[in-house]
XYZ file of N, CA and C in Angstrom:
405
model
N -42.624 -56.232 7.672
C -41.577 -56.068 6.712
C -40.850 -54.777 6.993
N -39.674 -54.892 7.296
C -38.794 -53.786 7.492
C -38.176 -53.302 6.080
N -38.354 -52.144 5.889
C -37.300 -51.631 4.761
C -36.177 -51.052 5.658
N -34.915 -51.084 4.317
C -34.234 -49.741 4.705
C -34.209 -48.409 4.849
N -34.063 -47.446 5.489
C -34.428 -46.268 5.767
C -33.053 -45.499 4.715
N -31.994 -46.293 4.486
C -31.232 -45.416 3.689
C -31.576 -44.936 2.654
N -31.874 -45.082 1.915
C -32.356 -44.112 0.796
C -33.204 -43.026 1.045
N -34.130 -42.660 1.831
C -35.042 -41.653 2.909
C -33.556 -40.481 3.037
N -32.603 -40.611 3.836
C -31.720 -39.817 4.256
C -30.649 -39.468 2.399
N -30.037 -40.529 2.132
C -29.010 -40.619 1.086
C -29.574 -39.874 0.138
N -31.476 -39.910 -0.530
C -31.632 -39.427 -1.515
C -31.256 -37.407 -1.733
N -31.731 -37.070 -0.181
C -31.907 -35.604 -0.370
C -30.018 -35.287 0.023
N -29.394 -35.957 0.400
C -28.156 -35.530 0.065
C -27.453 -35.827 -1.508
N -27.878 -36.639 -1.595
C -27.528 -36.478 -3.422
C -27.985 -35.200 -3.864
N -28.949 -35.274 -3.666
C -29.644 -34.309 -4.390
C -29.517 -32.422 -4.004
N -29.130 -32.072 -2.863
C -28.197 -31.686 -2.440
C -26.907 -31.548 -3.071
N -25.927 -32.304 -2.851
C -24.658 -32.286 -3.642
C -24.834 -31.740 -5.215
N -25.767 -32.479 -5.658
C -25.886 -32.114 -7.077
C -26.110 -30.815 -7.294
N -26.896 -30.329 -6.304
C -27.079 -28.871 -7.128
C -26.589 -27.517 -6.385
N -25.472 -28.062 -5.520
C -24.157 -27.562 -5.082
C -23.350 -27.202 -6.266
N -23.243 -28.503 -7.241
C -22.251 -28.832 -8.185
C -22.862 -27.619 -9.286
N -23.906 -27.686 -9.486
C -24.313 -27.428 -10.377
C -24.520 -25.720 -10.535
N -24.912 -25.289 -8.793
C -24.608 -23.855 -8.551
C -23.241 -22.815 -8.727
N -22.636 -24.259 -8.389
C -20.812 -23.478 -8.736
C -19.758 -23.530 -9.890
N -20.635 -24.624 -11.108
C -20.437 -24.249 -11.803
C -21.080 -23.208 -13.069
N -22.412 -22.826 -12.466
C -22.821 -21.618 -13.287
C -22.446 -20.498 -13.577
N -21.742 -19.836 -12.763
C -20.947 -18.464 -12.952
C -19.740 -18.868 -14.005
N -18.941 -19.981 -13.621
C -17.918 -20.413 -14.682
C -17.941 -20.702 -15.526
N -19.330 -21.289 -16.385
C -19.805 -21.799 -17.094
C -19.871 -20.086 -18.428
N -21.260 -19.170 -17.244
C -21.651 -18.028 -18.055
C -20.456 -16.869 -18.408
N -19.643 -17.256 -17.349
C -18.241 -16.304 -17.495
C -17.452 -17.152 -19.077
N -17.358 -18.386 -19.294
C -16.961 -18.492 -20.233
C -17.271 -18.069 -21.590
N -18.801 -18.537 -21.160
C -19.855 -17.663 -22.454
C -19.512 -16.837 -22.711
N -19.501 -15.931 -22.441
C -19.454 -14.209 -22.349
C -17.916 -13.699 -22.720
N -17.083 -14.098 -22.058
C -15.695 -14.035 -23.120
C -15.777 -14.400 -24.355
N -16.283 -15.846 -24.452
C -16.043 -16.373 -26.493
C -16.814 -14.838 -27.049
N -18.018 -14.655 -26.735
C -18.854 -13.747 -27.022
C -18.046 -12.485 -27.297
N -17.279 -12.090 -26.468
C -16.737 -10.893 -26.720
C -15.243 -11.137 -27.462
N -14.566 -12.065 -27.999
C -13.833 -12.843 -28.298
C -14.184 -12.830 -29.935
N -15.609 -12.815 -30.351
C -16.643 -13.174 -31.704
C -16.577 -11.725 -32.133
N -17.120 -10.521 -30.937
C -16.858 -9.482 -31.632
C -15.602 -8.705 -31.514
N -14.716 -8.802 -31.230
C -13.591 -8.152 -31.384
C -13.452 -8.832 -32.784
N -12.961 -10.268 -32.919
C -13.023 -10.403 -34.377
C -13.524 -10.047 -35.265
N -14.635 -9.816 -35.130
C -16.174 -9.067 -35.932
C -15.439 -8.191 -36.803
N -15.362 -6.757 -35.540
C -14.429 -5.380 -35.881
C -13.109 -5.531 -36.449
N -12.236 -6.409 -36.151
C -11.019 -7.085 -36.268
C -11.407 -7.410 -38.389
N -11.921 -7.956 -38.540
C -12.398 -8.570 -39.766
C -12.816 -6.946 -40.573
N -14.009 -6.416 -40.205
C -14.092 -4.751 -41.016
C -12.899 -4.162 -40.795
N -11.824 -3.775 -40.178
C -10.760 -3.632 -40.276
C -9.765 -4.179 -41.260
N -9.447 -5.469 -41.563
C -8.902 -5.620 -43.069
C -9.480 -5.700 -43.996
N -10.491 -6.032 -43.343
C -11.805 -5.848 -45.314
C -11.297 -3.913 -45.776
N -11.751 -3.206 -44.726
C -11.103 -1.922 -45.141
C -9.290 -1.853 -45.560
N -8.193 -2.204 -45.051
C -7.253 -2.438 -45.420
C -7.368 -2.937 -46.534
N -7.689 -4.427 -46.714
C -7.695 -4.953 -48.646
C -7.988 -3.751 -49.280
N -9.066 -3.157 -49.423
C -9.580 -2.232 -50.166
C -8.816 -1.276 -50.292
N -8.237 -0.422 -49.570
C -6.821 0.648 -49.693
C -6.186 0.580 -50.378
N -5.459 -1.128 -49.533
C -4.205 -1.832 -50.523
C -4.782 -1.946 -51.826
N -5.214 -2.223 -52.510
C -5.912 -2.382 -53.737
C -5.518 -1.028 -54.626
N -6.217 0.132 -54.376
C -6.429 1.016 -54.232
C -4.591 1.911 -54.413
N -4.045 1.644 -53.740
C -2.705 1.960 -53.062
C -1.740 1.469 -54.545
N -2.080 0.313 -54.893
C -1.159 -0.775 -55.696
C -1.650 -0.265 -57.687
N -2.968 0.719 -57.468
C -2.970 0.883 -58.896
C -2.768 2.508 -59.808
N -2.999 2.360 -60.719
C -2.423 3.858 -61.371
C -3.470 5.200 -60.537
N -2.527 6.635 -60.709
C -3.144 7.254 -60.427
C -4.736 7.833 -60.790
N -5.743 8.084 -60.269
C -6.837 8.363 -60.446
C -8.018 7.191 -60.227
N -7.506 6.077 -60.060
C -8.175 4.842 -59.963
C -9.303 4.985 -58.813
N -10.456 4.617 -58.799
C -11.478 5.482 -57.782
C -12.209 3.651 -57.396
N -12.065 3.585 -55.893
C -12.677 2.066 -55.852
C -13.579 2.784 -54.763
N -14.947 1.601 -54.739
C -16.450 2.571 -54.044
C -16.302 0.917 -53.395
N -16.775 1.152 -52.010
C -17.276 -0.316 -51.332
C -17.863 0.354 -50.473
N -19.209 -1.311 -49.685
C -19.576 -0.562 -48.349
C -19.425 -1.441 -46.989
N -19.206 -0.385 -46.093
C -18.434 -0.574 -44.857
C -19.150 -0.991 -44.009
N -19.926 -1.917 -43.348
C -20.828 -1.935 -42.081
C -20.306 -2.514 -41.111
N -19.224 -1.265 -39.945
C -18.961 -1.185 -38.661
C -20.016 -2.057 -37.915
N -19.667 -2.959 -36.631
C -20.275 -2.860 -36.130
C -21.083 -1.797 -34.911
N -22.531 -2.210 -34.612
C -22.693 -0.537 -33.577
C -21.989 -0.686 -32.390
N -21.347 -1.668 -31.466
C -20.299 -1.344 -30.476
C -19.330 -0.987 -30.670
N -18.766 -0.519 -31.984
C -17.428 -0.113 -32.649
C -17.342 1.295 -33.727
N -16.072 1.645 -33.588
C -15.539 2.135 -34.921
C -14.369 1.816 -35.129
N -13.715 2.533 -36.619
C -12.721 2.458 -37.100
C -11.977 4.053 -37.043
N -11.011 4.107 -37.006
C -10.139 5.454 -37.260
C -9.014 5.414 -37.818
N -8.969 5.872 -39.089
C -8.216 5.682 -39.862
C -7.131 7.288 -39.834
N -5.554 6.814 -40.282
C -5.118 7.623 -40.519
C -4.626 8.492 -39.363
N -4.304 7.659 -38.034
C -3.948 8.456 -37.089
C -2.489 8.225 -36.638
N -1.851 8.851 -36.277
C -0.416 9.354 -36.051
C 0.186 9.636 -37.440
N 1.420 8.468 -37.947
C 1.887 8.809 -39.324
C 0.741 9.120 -40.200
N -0.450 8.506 -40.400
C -0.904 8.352 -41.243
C -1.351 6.916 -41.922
N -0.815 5.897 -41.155
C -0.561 4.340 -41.450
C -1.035 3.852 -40.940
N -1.853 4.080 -40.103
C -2.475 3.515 -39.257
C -4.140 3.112 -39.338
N -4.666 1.894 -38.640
C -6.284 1.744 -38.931
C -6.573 1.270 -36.947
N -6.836 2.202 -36.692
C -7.185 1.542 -34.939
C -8.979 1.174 -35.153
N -8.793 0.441 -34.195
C -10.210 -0.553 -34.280
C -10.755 -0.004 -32.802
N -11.639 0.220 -32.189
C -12.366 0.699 -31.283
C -13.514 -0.603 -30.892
N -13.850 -0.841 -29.444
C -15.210 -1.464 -29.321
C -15.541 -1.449 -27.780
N -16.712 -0.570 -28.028
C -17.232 -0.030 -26.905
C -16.069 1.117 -26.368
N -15.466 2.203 -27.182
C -14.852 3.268 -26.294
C -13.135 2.727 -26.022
N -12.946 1.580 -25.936
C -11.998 0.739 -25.414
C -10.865 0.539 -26.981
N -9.893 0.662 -26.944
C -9.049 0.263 -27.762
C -8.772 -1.083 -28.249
N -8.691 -1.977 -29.266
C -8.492 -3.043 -29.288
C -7.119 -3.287 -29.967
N -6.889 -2.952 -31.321
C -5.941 -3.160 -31.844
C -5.203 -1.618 -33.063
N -4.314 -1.902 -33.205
C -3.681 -1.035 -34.371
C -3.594 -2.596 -36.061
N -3.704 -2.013 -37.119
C -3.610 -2.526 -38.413
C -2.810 -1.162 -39.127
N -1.427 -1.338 -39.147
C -0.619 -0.452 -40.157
C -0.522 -1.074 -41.507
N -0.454 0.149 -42.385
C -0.529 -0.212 -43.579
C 0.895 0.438 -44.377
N 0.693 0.349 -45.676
C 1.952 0.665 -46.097
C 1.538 1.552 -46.976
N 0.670 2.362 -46.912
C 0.172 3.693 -47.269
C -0.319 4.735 -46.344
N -0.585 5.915 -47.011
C -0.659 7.165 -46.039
C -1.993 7.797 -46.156
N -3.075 7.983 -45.570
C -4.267 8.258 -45.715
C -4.291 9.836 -45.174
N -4.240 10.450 -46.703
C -4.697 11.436 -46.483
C -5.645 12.518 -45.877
N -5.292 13.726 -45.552
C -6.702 14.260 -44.728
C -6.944 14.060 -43.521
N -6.114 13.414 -42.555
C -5.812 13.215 -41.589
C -7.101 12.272 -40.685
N -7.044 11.839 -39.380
C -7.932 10.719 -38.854
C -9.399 11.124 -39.515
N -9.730 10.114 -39.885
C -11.802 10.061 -39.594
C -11.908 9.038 -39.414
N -13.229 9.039 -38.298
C -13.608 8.424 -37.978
C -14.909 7.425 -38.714
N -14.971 6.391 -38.745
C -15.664 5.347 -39.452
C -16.730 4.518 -38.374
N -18.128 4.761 -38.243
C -19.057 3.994 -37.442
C -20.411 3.716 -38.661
N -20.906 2.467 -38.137
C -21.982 2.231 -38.784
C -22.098 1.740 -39.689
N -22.913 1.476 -40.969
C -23.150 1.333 -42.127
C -22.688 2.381 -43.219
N -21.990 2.477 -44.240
C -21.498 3.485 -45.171
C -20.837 2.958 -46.570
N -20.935 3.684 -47.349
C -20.652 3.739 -48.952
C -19.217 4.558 -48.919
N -17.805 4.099 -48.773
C -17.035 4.631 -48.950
C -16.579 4.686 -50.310
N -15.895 5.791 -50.517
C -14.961 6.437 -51.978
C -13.442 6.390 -51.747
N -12.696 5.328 -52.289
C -11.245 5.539 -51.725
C -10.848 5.700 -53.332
N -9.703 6.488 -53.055
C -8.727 6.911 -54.385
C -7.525 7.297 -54.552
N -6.898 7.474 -54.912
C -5.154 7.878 -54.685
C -5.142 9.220 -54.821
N -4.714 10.061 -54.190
C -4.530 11.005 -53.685
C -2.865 11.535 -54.614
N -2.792 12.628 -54.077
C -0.873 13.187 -54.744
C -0.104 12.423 -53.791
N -0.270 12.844 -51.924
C 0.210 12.202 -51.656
C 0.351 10.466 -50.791
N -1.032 9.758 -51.216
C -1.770 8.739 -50.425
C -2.763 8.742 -51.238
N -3.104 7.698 -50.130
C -4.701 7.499 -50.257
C -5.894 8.855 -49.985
N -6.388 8.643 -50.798
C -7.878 9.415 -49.886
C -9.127 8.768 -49.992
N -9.961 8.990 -48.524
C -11.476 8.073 -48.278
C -12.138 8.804 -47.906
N -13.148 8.844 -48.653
C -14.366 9.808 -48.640
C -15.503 9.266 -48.522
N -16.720 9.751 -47.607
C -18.059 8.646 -47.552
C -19.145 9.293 -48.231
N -19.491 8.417 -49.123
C -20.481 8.612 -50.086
C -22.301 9.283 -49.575
């Protein structure tokens, strides 16, 4: 009884091919990963960035002396810096690297600080702005 010998040769080239396929798409695959990933936290920071804005604005919109307390948890590849150039400003930081500006339509007194980590902020209206103080 003779068999065919093709499958002997055909199988290890399939098999072969396949994990050709499968080698070249792994880098493209983990490279995609890894963008959404960093894509998740820019939003992250992106997101504590207007959660801090709402709170200003809030803050900004009511009578003088009005004292609003919230807490802030930056993420740890990030900060916030508030209050730099005019004063209108909220730059978002992650990893050292700049991501975005969030202007506001108030003036944060006391000029930039910087915002990392977990914190109990004090925002309040100021004579001329806002002012944020960490608890």
């Amino acid at each position: 009884m003779k068999g065919s010998r093709e499958g002997v040769i055909s199988m290890p080239v399939k098999l072969m091919v396949s994990f050709l396929i499968i080698a070249l798409m792994v880098p493209v695959i983990t490279a995609t990963v890894e963008s959404v990933q960093n894509g998740m936290d820019d939003r992250g920071m992106m997101d504590v960035a207007e959660q801090l804005r709402s709170s200003m604005s809030k803050v900004s919109s009511r009578n003088s002396g009005f004292i609003l307390q919230m807490e802030l948890d930056v993420p740890d590849s990030g900060h916030l810096v508030i209050g730099e150039g005019s004063g209108r400003t909220i730059s978002v930081y992650k990893d050292e690297q700049h991501i975005s500006d969030l202007v506001t339509d108030f003036v944060v007194e006391g000029g930039p600080k910087i915002l990392y980590g977990n914190m109990l902020l004090q925002i309040s209206n100021g004579e001329y702005g806002i002012i944020v103080r960490e608890l």
